[in-house]
Structures are given as C-alpha cells and as structure tokens.
Short mmCIF file of C-alpha atoms and ligand atoms in Angstrom, two decimals:
data_model
loop_
_atom_site.label_atom_id
_atom_site.label_comp_id
_atom_site.label_asym_id
_atom_site.label_seq_id
_atom_site.Cartn_x
_atom_site.Cartn_y
_atom_site.Cartn_z
CA MET A 20 110.42 108.98 33.98
CA GLU A 21 111.95 112.20 35.28
CA ILE A 22 108.63 114.05 35.00
CA MET A 23 106.91 111.20 36.86
CA ARG A 24 109.59 111.20 39.57
CA VAL A 25 109.25 114.93 40.22
CA ILE A 26 105.44 114.86 40.31
CA ARG A 27 105.39 111.82 42.60
CA ASP A 28 107.96 113.33 44.99
CA GLU A 29 106.05 116.60 45.11
CA ALA A 30 102.75 114.84 45.78
CA ARG A 31 104.36 112.89 48.62
CA ASN A 32 106.01 115.99 50.08
CA LEU A 33 102.68 117.82 50.10
CA GLY A 34 100.97 114.82 51.69
CA ILE A 35 98.50 114.44 48.82
CA GLU A 36 96.58 111.19 49.13
CA VAL A 37 96.96 108.92 46.11
CA LEU A 38 94.32 106.30 45.36
CA GLU A 39 95.79 103.48 43.33
CA PHE A 40 93.86 101.01 41.18
CA SER A 41 90.89 103.35 41.33
CA PRO A 42 90.06 104.75 37.90
CA ALA A 43 87.60 107.58 37.52
CA VAL A 44 84.48 106.29 35.83
CA GLU A 45 82.27 109.38 35.71
CA LEU A 46 82.54 113.10 36.29
CA LEU A 47 80.03 114.66 38.67
CA THR A 48 78.37 117.97 37.91
CA ASP A 49 76.25 120.55 39.62
CA ASN A 50 74.50 123.11 37.43
CA GLY A 51 76.83 122.37 34.51
CA ARG A 52 80.01 122.70 36.59
CA VAL A 53 82.27 119.73 37.26
CA THR A 54 82.35 119.20 41.02
CA GLY A 55 84.19 115.91 41.34
CA ALA A 56 84.34 112.37 40.08
CA LEU A 57 83.15 108.88 40.79
CA LEU A 58 86.05 106.45 41.33
CA TRP A 59 85.88 102.68 41.24
CA ASN A 60 88.25 100.69 43.43
CA MET A 61 89.11 97.72 41.25
CA GLU A 62 90.37 95.67 44.21
CA THR A 63 87.45 96.09 46.62
CA ASN A 64 84.74 96.90 44.07
CA GLN A 65 83.80 99.98 46.11
CA TYR A 66 82.86 103.30 44.55
CA TYR A 67 84.14 106.60 45.94
CA VAL A 68 82.61 109.99 45.45
CA ILE A 69 85.42 112.54 45.33
CA ARG A 70 84.47 116.20 45.63
CA ALA A 71 86.79 118.71 44.02
CA LYS A 72 87.00 122.41 43.24
CA ALA A 73 88.84 121.55 40.05
CA VAL A 74 89.25 118.34 38.08
CA ILE A 75 92.23 117.85 35.79
CA LEU A 76 91.97 115.18 33.13
CA ALA A 77 95.25 113.52 32.17
CA THR A 78 94.08 110.08 31.09
CA GLY A 79 96.09 109.78 27.89
CA GLY A 80 95.12 108.52 24.46
CA PHE A 81 93.02 105.80 22.87
CA GLY A 82 95.40 103.44 21.08
CA ARG A 83 93.99 100.46 22.95
CA LEU A 84 90.61 100.91 21.28
CA HIS A 85 92.41 99.45 18.24
CA ILE A 86 90.37 101.54 15.83
CA GLN A 87 90.24 99.91 12.38
CA GLY A 88 92.04 96.96 13.93
CA TYR A 89 95.39 98.77 14.17
CA PRO A 90 98.01 97.58 16.62
CA THR A 91 99.31 100.21 18.99
CA THR A 92 102.40 101.20 20.94
CA ASN A 93 100.19 102.60 23.71
CA HIS A 94 99.88 101.11 27.19
CA TYR A 95 96.80 99.09 28.16
CA GLY A 96 95.26 102.05 29.98
CA ALA A 97 95.00 104.09 26.76
CA THR A 98 91.27 103.58 26.30
CA ALA A 99 90.05 107.21 25.97
CA ASP A 100 88.40 107.22 29.42
CA GLY A 101 88.94 110.93 29.95
CA LEU A 102 87.57 111.85 26.56
CA VAL A 103 84.43 109.80 27.12
CA MET A 104 83.88 111.23 30.61
CA ALA A 105 84.41 114.76 29.35
CA TYR A 106 82.07 114.25 26.41
CA ARG A 107 79.35 112.94 28.71
CA VAL A 108 79.39 116.15 30.72
CA GLY A 109 79.25 118.32 27.62
CA ALA A 110 82.87 119.03 26.66
CA ARG A 111 83.69 119.41 22.99
CA LEU A 112 86.17 117.06 21.34
CA ARG A 113 88.14 117.94 18.25
CA ASP A 114 90.46 116.38 15.66
CA MET A 115 89.73 112.91 16.95
CA ASP A 116 90.55 111.50 13.52
CA SER A 117 94.03 113.04 13.57
CA VAL A 118 96.27 110.23 14.72
CA GLN A 119 99.88 109.38 14.05
CA TYR A 120 100.94 105.93 12.97
CA HIS A 121 104.52 105.00 13.68
CA PRO A 122 105.63 103.30 10.45
CA THR A 123 107.42 100.42 12.07
CA GLY A 124 105.65 98.46 14.76
CA ALA A 125 106.51 94.80 15.22
CA ALA A 126 104.24 92.59 13.08
CA TYR A 127 105.72 89.29 14.26
CA PRO A 128 105.82 87.41 16.60
CA GLU A 129 102.27 87.74 17.90
CA GLN A 130 103.39 88.48 21.49
CA ILE A 131 104.99 91.79 20.51
CA VAL A 132 102.66 92.96 17.73
CA GLY A 133 102.46 96.76 17.76
CA LEU A 134 105.56 97.36 19.89
CA LEU A 135 107.81 100.10 18.66
CA VAL A 136 110.69 99.34 16.34
CA THR A 137 112.50 102.59 16.84
CA GLU A 138 113.41 104.97 13.99
CA LYS A 139 117.02 104.36 14.93
CA VAL A 140 116.79 101.02 13.11
CA ARG A 141 116.06 102.74 9.78
CA GLY A 142 118.48 105.52 10.74
CA LEU A 143 121.26 102.95 10.92
CA GLY A 144 120.43 101.71 7.42
CA ALA A 145 117.69 99.07 7.64
CA GLN A 146 115.58 99.39 4.49
CA PRO A 147 111.88 98.40 4.30
CA VAL A 148 111.44 95.85 1.49
CA ASN A 149 108.44 93.96 0.11
CA ARG A 150 108.14 90.21 -0.33
CA GLU A 151 109.99 90.42 -3.67
CA GLY A 152 112.91 92.02 -1.86
CA GLU A 153 112.25 95.39 -3.53
CA ALA A 154 112.83 98.70 -1.74
CA PHE A 155 109.58 100.66 -2.24
CA VAL A 156 110.17 103.75 -0.07
CA HIS A 157 113.13 105.76 1.20
CA PRO A 158 113.79 104.56 4.77
CA LEU A 159 113.85 108.06 6.29
CA GLU A 160 110.65 109.67 5.04
CA PRO A 161 108.46 111.46 7.62
CA ARG A 162 106.35 109.05 9.66
CA ASP A 163 103.10 109.63 7.74
CA VAL A 164 104.75 109.12 4.33
CA GLU A 165 106.65 106.03 5.44
CA ALA A 166 103.57 104.51 7.13
CA ALA A 167 101.33 105.20 4.10
CA ALA A 168 103.88 103.58 1.76
CA ILE A 169 103.98 100.42 3.91
CA ILE A 170 100.17 100.22 4.10
CA ARG A 171 99.91 100.65 0.29
CA GLU A 172 102.54 97.99 -0.28
CA CYS A 173 100.59 95.53 1.88
CA TYR A 174 96.98 96.31 0.93
CA GLU A 175 97.02 97.97 -2.53
CA ARG A 176 99.98 96.32 -4.23
CA ARG A 177 99.55 93.18 -2.11
CA LEU A 178 103.28 92.70 -1.84
CA GLY A 179 103.40 92.26 1.92
CA ILE A 180 104.31 89.13 3.85
CA GLU A 181 101.60 87.28 5.79
CA THR A 182 102.36 86.08 9.30
CA PRO A 183 101.00 82.77 10.69
CA THR A 184 98.17 84.70 12.42
CA GLY A 185 97.11 86.43 9.20
CA MET A 186 98.70 89.84 9.80
CA VAL A 187 100.51 91.41 6.85
CA GLY A 188 103.75 93.33 7.08
CA VAL A 189 106.93 94.19 5.20
CA TRP A 190 110.52 93.20 5.90
CA LEU A 191 112.84 95.63 7.63
CA ASP A 192 116.28 94.63 6.43
CA THR A 193 118.18 94.71 9.74
CA PRO A 194 121.19 92.61 8.60
CA MET A 195 122.02 95.57 6.33
CA ILE A 196 122.97 97.54 9.48
CA GLU A 197 125.88 95.20 10.12
CA GLU A 198 126.86 95.30 6.44
CA ILE A 199 127.14 99.10 6.67
CA HIS A 200 128.50 99.64 10.19
CA GLY A 201 130.22 96.35 10.94
CA LYS A 202 129.61 93.27 13.05
CA GLY A 203 128.30 93.87 16.58
CA THR A 204 126.56 97.18 15.74
CA ILE A 205 123.05 95.85 16.39
CA GLU A 206 124.00 94.34 19.75
CA SER A 207 125.73 97.52 20.90
CA LYS A 208 123.44 100.22 19.42
CA LEU A 209 120.07 98.42 19.56
CA SER A 210 120.68 96.19 22.55
CA ALA A 211 117.13 96.21 24.01
CA MET A 212 115.61 95.39 20.64
CA TYR A 213 118.23 92.75 19.94
CA ARG A 214 117.42 91.08 23.27
CA MET A 215 113.66 91.34 22.69
CA TYR A 216 113.86 89.55 19.34
CA SER A 217 116.41 87.02 20.64
CA ARG A 218 113.85 85.90 23.25
CA PHE A 219 111.69 84.72 20.35
CA GLY A 220 114.56 83.03 18.53
CA ILE A 221 114.92 85.82 15.96
CA ASP A 222 118.46 87.00 15.28
CA MET A 223 118.15 90.51 13.81
CA THR A 224 121.76 90.41 12.68
CA GLN A 225 121.01 87.47 10.37
CA ASP A 226 117.32 87.83 9.51
CA PRO A 227 115.11 90.80 8.66
CA ILE A 228 112.19 91.56 10.99
CA LEU A 229 108.53 91.99 10.00
CA VAL A 230 106.95 95.40 10.58
CA PHE A 231 103.65 97.23 10.01
CA PRO A 232 102.45 100.72 11.06
CA THR A 233 101.20 100.97 14.63
CA LEU A 234 98.94 103.61 16.18
CA HIS A 235 101.33 105.74 18.21
CA TYR A 236 100.02 109.20 19.04
CA GLN A 237 96.73 111.07 19.11
CA ASN A 238 96.72 114.73 18.16
CA GLY A 239 93.11 115.51 19.01
CA GLY A 240 91.32 115.64 22.32
CA MET A 241 89.19 117.79 24.54
CA VAL A 242 88.77 121.47 23.71
CA VAL A 243 90.05 123.56 26.63
CA TRP A 244 88.88 127.12 27.20
CA ARG A 245 90.52 129.64 29.46
C1 LIG B 316 106.34 103.62 22.91
C2 LIG B 316 106.20 105.12 23.01
C3 LIG B 316 107.31 105.92 22.81
C4 LIG B 316 107.20 107.31 22.89
N1 LIG B 316 108.29 108.07 22.72
C5 LIG B 316 108.23 109.39 22.89
C6 LIG B 316 109.37 110.21 22.79
O1 LIG B 316 110.47 109.72 22.52
N2 LIG B 316 109.25 111.54 22.98
C7 LIG B 316 108.02 112.11 23.29
O2 LIG B 316 107.94 113.33 23.50
N3 LIG B 316 106.90 111.37 23.38
C8 LIG B 316 106.97 110.03 23.18
N4 LIG B 316 105.84 109.28 23.27
C9 LIG B 316 104.56 109.95 23.53
C10 LIG B 316 104.37 110.25 25.03
O3 LIG B 316 104.72 109.11 25.79
C11 LIG B 316 102.90 110.60 25.29
O4 LIG B 316 102.55 111.68 24.46
C12 LIG B 316 102.69 111.01 26.74
O5 LIG B 316 103.07 109.97 27.61
C13 LIG B 316 101.23 111.35 26.97
O6 LIG B 316 101.09 111.74 28.31
P1 LIG B 316 99.70 111.79 29.00
O7 LIG B 316 99.95 112.21 30.42
O8 LIG B 316 98.75 112.60 28.18
O9 LIG B 316 99.12 110.29 28.96
P2 LIG B 316 99.71 108.96 29.57
O10 LIG B 316 101.20 109.03 29.74
O11 LIG B 316 99.15 107.86 28.72
O12 LIG B 316 99.08 108.89 31.04
C14 LIG B 316 97.71 108.67 31.24
C15 LIG B 316 97.52 108.07 32.61
O13 LIG B 316 96.14 108.10 32.96
C16 LIG B 316 95.78 106.84 33.52
N5 LIG B 316 94.33 106.65 33.32
C17 LIG B 316 93.69 106.29 32.18
N6 LIG B 316 92.36 106.23 32.37
C18 LIG B 316 92.15 106.57 33.68
C19 LIG B 316 90.98 106.71 34.49
N7 LIG B 316 89.74 106.48 34.02
N8 LIG B 316 91.12 107.08 35.79
C20 LIG B 316 92.38 107.32 36.30
N9 LIG B 316 93.52 107.21 35.59
C21 LIG B 316 93.40 106.85 34.30
C22 LIG B 316 96.64 105.82 32.78
O14 LIG B 316 96.74 104.63 33.51
C23 LIG B 316 97.96 106.59 32.69
O15 LIG B 316 98.75 106.42 33.83
C24 LIG B 316 105.93 107.89 23.17
C25 LIG B 316 104.80 107.08 23.36
C26 LIG B 316 104.93 105.71 23.28
C27 LIG B 316 103.68 104.87 23.48
#
C-alpha cells in the first residue's frame, strides 16, 4: 500500500495523466521497436493509440488463468496480459512453469475458495490433518514441501475431505491454537480471518477449516535485456 501511495502521489505531483479502466490490449511496434500501446476504454468501448518512447510492463501474474484448475490468491486482473502482449511482439518468456503454491488456501466455503489462510495459522500451532484425523506433514515445512504433501494426501492417498462442490482438501486444526495459547487467541491474533469465517457460520475456535494449495506467485516472466 505504501509503494502504491508513493507512486500515485508522485504521478499526481508530476501531472501525469492516468487512464483508468483502460487496459492495454496490444503493443505497437515500428521496425521491431515498441512505440506505444493500444488501450481499450472498458466504459466507453473506445480504443486509444498511445505513443511512447518507452513502455514499461507491470501487469502482474497469471493466477486467474487457473492453470490445471488450481484456485488462486491472485486478484482478478492477474490474467498474464503483459506476458501475452510481450510475446506477440517477439519477447522471450522463461520459467513459466515455475510457480509457487501457497499450501493453505481456503477450500470451503465456495465463496472464498483460494483465499489465503496465512502461515501464521500453522505458526500458532494448527496442524494439517487428513480425514482420519492423522497428521501427515510437519506444519512448518517450506511452502513447496507442505503443498506437495497436501496434494499427495488428497489425490494419491485419497485421504482428503470432499466439499459439497466436489473440491477436496484437508483439515487445518485451528481449535488446537486455543488449546496451546489459550482462549481468545484466534480472535486477537487472527482477527480478520476469524471474522471472514464467522460470516459463513464457521467458528475457527471450535471447528477446523478446510484447506488446499492455491496458486500464489509466479517466478517466471519476460526476459529483460539491458
Ligand atoms: C494474497 C497475497 C499476499 C501476498 N503477500 C505478500 C507478502 O507478504 N510479501 C510480499 O513480498 N509479497 C506478497 N505477495 C506477492 C506480491 O503481492 C506480488 O508479488 C506483487 O504484488 C506483484 O506486483 P506486480 O506489480 O508485478 O503485479 P500486481 O501487483 O499484480 O499489479 C499488476 C497491475 O497491472 C494491472 N493490469 C493487468 N493487466 C493489465 C492491462 N492489460 N493493462 C493495464 N493494466 C493491467 C492489474 O490490474 C494490476 O493493477 C502476496 C500476493 C498475494 C496475492
């Protein structure tokens, strides 16, 4: 938020015009050099040709493509636009298969599938357990190890729990947090999450929550030369 605030203030101070609701849809080139972009105004349906000496791509990741059907923590704009536009004008992409799954995204209820269940929850003592109530992984493994263990538990050992919409996840034993740290810990230390689940009638202090890995971060992208 702080980075955004500084950039926005600076843009305003310099009088830089900002076009909202107008995503870039294509880069324009002249003799192999990028010379601007085509923007589409989503409100008026007009297209703008913007000429530029330099074009900076900062369009984020691609979680919202839901590759292999994975849920994601990413915002709805994370649809790889920049990568596609860059590729079309000849840029090289690399390590596109190198993505990070956060081990614990919400798997239930449907309205919050993919949203982040922060590491703090496991840090405070919530243990992932399968449908038999067995702990199958240490709660504080690195993200890739923890995520892989949860996926194996659900799809290889078939010991996950199916939600009403057919998604499979494992329990994250949140009541254990209060057993370890005392009553009221969840409400004071995980207040936003407590409120989020309460809205759906789920009391994290009494019941475990269902989680499954969620696509969180993309390591690859466009190759940039100096
Ligand atoms: C839930 C969550 C928690 C995270 N927590 C942390 C953390 O604790 N610490 C940390 O370091 N990182 C964290 N990250 C990662 C971090 O937020 C991202 O790495 C970072 O925001 C990426 O910045 P970005 O500018 O590349 O992309 P983004 O922040 O995704 O910004 C891309 C922007 O481009 C816009 N855009 C997309 N397509 C177009 C288009 N065609 N035309 C015009 N605009 C377009 C989008 O609307 C968006 O505003 C977290 C990420 C998530 C999802």
